[in-house]
Amino acid sequence: MNTDITLAYHGSVVLVHPRTPAGTAWIDDHVDPEAQRWVNALVVEPRYVEALAEGMIADGLSVGQAPGGEV
């Protein structure tokens, strides 16, 4: 099974990368369109990542960490 979302930790920000159409659709449906993005990744403060990931998992997505914080 492919991971729908990967999380890349970069100190003061976490990049939330959609890896499947389901991951992209979830972000489009649940995240404010004005949220900060970097290329196709959502930029999130670390304090919000846990709740965001829990919501994704509750909706059936698979969430994983990018190795070494890099993508």
Coordinates of C-alpha atoms in Angstrom, one line a residue:
M1 CA 0.0 0.0 0.0
N2 CA 1.3 3.5 -0.9
T3 CA 1.6 6.1 1.8
D4 CA -1.0 8.8 1.1
I5 CA 0.8 11.5 3.0
T6 CA 4.4 11.9 4.2
L7 CA 5.6 14.3 6.8
A8 CA 9.0 15.9 6.5
Y9 CA 10.3 17.6 9.7
H10 CA 12.5 20.6 9.1
G11 CA 12.9 22.2 12.5
S12 CA 10.4 25.0 12.7
V13 CA 8.2 23.7 10.0
V14 CA 6.8 20.4 8.8
L15 CA 6.1 19.8 5.1
V16 CA 3.0 17.7 4.5
H17 CA 3.4 16.0 1.1
P18 CA 0.4 14.4 -0.6
R19 CA 1.7 11.2 -2.3
T20 CA -1.6 9.9 -3.8
P21 CA -4.7 11.4 -5.3
A22 CA -6.5 10.6 -2.1
G23 CA -3.9 12.5 -0.1
T24 CA -4.2 15.5 -2.4
A25 CA -8.0 15.4 -2.3
W26 CA -8.0 15.3 1.6
I27 CA -5.9 18.3 1.8
D28 CA -8.0 20.2 -0.8
D29 CA -11.2 19.3 1.1
H30 CA -10.0 20.0 4.7
V31 CA -7.3 22.7 4.5
D32 CA -7.9 26.4 3.9
P33 CA -6.9 27.2 0.3
E34 CA -5.0 30.2 1.7
A35 CA -2.8 27.9 3.9
Q36 CA 1.0 28.3 3.2
R37 CA 2.3 25.9 0.6
W38 CA 5.8 25.1 -0.7
V39 CA 5.5 23.7 -4.2
N40 CA 2.8 21.0 -3.7
A41 CA 3.5 20.5 0.1
L42 CA 1.5 22.1 2.9
V43 CA 3.7 24.0 5.3
V44 CA 2.6 23.4 8.9
E45 CA 4.0 24.4 12.3
P46 CA 5.0 21.3 14.3
R47 CA 2.4 22.0 17.1
Y48 CA -0.4 21.4 14.6
V49 CA 0.9 18.2 12.9
E50 CA -0.4 15.7 15.4
A51 CA -4.0 16.9 15.1
L52 CA -3.8 17.1 11.3
A53 CA -2.3 13.6 11.0
E54 CA -5.0 12.2 13.4
G55 CA -7.7 13.7 11.2
M56 CA -6.1 12.1 8.1
I57 CA -5.8 8.7 9.7
A58 CA -9.4 8.9 11.0
D59 CA -10.5 9.4 7.4
G60 CA -8.6 6.3 6.3
L61 CA -5.4 7.8 4.9
S62 CA -2.0 6.3 5.6
V63 CA 0.5 8.8 7.0
G64 CA 4.2 8.3 7.3
Q65 CA 7.4 10.2 8.0
A66 CA 9.8 10.9 5.2
P67 CA 13.2 9.3 6.0
G68 CA 15.6 11.8 7.6
G69 CA 13.1 14.6 7.4
E70 CA 13.8 14.9 3.7
V71 CA 11.6 14.2 0.7

